[in-house]
XYZ file of C-alpha atoms in Angstrom:
264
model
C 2.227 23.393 -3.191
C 0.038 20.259 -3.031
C 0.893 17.806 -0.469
C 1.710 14.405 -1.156
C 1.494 11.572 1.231
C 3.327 8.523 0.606
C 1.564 5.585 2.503
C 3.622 2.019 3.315
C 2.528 -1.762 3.520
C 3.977 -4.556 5.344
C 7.132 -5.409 6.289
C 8.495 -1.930 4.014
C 9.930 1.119 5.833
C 8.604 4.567 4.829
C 12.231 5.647 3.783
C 11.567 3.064 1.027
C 9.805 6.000 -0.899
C 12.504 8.540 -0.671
C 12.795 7.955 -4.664
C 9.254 8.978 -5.450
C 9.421 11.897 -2.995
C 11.981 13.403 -4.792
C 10.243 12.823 -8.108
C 7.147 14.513 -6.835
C 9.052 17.484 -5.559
C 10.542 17.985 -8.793
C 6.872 18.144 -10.314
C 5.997 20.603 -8.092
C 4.729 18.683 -4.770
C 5.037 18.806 -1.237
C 6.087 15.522 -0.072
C 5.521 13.596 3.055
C 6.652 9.952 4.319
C 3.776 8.233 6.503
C 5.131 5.635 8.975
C 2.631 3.575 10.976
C 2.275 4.181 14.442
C 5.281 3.026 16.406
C 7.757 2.644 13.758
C 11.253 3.769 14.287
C 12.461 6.191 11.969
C 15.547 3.690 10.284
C 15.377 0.945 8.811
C 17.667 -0.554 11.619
C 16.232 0.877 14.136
C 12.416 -0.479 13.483
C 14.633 -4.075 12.735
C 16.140 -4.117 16.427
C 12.523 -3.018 18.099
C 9.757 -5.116 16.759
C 8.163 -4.823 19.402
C 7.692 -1.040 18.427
C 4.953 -2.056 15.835
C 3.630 -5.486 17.191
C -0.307 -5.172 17.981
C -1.006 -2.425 15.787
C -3.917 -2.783 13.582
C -5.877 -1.130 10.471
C -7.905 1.426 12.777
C -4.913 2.154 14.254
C -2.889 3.403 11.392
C -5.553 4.919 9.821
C -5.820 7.038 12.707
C -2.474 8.037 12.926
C -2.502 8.793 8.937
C -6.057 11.305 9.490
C -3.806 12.916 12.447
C -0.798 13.174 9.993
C -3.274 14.903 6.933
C -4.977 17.551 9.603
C -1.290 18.775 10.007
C -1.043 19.330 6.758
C -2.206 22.765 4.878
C -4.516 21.537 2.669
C -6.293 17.722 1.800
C -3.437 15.690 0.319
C -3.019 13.165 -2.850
C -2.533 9.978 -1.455
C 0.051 7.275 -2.933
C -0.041 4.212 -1.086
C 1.504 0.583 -1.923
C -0.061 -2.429 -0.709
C -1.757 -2.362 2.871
C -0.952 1.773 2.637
C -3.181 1.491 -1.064
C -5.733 0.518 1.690
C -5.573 2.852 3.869
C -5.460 5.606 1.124
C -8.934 3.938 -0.439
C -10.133 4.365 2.991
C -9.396 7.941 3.879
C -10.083 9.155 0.159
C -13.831 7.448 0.882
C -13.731 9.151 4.009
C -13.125 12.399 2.157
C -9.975 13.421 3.854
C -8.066 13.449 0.842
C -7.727 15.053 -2.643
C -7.167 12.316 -4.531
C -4.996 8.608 -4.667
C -3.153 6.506 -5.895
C -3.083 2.752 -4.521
C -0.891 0.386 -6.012
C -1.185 -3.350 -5.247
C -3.735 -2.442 -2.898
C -4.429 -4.814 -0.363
C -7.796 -6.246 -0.138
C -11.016 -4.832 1.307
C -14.185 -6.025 2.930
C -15.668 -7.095 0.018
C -13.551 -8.513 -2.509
C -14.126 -11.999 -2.812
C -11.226 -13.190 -4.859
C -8.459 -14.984 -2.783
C -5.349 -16.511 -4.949
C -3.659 -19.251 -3.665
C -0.668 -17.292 -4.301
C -1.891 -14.776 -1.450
C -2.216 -17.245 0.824
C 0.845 -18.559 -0.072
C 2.799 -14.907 0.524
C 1.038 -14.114 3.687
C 1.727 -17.778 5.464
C 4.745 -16.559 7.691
C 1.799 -14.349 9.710
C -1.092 -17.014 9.237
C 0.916 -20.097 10.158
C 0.626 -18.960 13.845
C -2.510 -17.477 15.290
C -0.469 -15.637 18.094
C 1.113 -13.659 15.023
C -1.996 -11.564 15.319
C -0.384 -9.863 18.378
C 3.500 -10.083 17.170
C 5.254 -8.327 14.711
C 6.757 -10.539 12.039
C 9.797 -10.520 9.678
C 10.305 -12.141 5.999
C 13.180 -14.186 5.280
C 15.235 -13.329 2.094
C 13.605 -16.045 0.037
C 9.615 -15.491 1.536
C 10.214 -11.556 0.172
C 11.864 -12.913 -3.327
C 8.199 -15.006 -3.436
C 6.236 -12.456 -1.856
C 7.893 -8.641 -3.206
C 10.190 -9.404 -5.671
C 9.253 -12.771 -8.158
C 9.607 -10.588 -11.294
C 13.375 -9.284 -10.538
C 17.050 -11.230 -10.028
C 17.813 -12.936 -7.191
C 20.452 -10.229 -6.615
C 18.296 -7.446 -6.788
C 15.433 -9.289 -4.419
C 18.426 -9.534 -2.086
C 19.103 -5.951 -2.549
C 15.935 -5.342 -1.647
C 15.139 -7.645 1.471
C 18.502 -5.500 2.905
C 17.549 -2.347 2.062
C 13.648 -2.156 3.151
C 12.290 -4.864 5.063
C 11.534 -4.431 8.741
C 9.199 -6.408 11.244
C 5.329 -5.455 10.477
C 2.587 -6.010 12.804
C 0.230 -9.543 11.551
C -2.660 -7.861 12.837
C -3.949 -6.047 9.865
C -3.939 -9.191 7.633
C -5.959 -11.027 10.439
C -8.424 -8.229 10.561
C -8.665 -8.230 6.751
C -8.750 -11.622 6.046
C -11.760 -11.928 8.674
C -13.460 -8.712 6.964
C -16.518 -10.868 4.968
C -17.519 -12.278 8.295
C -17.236 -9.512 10.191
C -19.756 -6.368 10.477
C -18.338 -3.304 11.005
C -14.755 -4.583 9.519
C -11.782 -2.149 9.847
C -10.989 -3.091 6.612
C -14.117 -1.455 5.005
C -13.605 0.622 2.213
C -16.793 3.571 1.012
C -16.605 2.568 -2.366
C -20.130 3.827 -3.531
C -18.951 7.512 -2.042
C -20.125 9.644 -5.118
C -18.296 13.332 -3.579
C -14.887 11.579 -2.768
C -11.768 12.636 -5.208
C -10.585 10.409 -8.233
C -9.231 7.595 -7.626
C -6.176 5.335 -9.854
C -5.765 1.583 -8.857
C -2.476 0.070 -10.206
C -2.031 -3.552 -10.173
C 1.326 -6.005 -10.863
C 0.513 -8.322 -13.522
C 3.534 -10.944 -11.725
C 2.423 -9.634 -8.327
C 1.478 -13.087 -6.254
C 0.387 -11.092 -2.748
C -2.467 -9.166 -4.369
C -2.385 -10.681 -8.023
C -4.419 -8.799 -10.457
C -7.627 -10.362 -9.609
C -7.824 -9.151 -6.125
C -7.151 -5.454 -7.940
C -9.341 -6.128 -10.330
C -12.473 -7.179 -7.748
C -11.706 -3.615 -5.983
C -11.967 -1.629 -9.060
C -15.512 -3.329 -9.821
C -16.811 -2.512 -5.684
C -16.592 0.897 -7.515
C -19.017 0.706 -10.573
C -21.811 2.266 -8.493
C -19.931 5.390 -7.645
C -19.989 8.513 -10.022
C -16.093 9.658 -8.825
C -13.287 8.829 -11.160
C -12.193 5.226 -10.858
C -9.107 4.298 -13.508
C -7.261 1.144 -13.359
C -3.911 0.804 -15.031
C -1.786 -2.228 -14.822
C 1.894 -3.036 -15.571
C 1.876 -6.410 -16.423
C 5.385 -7.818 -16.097
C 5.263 -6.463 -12.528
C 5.592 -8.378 -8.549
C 4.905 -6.618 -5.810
C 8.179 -4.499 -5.487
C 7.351 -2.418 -8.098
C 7.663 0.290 -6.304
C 11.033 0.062 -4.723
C 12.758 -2.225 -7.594
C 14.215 -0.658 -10.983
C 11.202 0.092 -12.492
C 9.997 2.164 -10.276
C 10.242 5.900 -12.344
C 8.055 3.937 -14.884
C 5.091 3.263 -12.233
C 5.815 7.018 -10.414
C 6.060 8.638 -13.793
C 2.343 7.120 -14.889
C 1.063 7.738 -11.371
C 2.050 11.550 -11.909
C 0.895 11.459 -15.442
C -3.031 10.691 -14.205
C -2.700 13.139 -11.379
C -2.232 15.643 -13.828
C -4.919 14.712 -15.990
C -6.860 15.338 -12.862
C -5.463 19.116 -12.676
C -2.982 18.361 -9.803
C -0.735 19.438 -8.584
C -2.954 22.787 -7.148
């Protein structure tokens, strides 16, 4: 069976994807969770030990993802949401996986675009430089403007209880310095001709990477031969992956991969 690994962003717990696991099993994958390094395994758990995650940043986790794929029997698709889209662009360019999928990904040394709404979203980490050694949480109403601007106010709370935990400000420091910076850990190899195909999926309501960010990434890879598709779901935020609609976004995700002949 292929493996699948499902990659997290901030302030979401891996258990979040338990949905899309069992989708992909049923489709005939092997499915794996991805935490970053440190997290607890519950949702509670990673809640009452911030501390767990705090200082962690993009080399880190990528790290820890290329230990979790060489334990795995063969190179595995990649589904990652937000800073985990990311990290899957990364280790696809570094060849380490079969293909991916990354959804609201977050953005890469680069992409120049930078929304007011992003700045907006990410302000609980950038209001306090010492944030770039804590771990920080989001209050019901900065995830309803952040994750979840295109669902109720009931099911944003729903959400916010269900998913959020403390997530380390260090990666948005390191990527929001990555223009100035040479040798960024938030570099992406998007000219990589030999690396697997690749499906960006962007949020049309999404204000922490709106659509502009996404669509900035999918142009870094004009000068690479590899497949590149972009698909969008316009009345989308951020949550789409963990609010109702989610079979919609899974279902398409699967849909490409087997245009691409998986699963193997």
């Amino acid at each position: 069976m292929t493996p699948v690994l499902f990659i997290h962003g901030l302030w979401l717990h891996q258990s979040s994807w338990a949905p899309w696991m069992d989708m992909f099993a049923a489709r005939g994958y092997e499915p794996h969770a991805a935490g970053w390094p440190g997290e607890p395994d519950t949702v509670a758990a990673a809640r009452a030990h911030p501390e767990a995650v705090a200082d962690v940043g993009i080399d880190d986790v990528v790290e820890h993802l290329a230990k979790r794929i060489a334990e795995l029997p063969e190179r595995p698709v990649l589904v990652g949401h937000s800073f985990g889209g990311m990290f899957a662009q990364k280790l696809l360019g570094m060849e380490l996986a079969a293909a991916a999928v990354a959804i609201d990904a977050a953005q890469f040394k680069g992409v120049l675009p930078l929304p007011l709404s992003s700045l907006h979203a990410t302000f609980p980490v950038f209001r306090n430089p010492s944030n770039k050694h804590h771990a920080v949480s989001l209050t019901a109403e900065q995830f309803r403007y952040a994750f979840a601007g295109a669902v109720s106010e009931g099911e944003s709370q729903e959400l916010h209880e269900a998913w959020t935990i403390p997530s380390p400000g260090k990666p948005l420091f390191e990527a929001a310095s990555a223009n100035f910076a040479p040798g960024s850990s938030a570099t992406v190899a998007t000219r990589n001709p030999d690396r697997g195909p690749l499906l960006l999926v962007m949020g049309g309501q999404d204000k922490t990477v709106p659509e502009a960010i996404t669509k900035a990434e999918y142009k870094k890879y004009r000068d690479s031969g590899a497949i590149t598709d972009l698909h969008e779901f316009p009345d989308r935020s951020h949550s789409l992956t963990i609010d109702h609609g989610w079979p919609e976004v899974a279902r398409d995700a699967l849909t490409w991969l087997e245009q691409q002949g998986f699963p193997r």
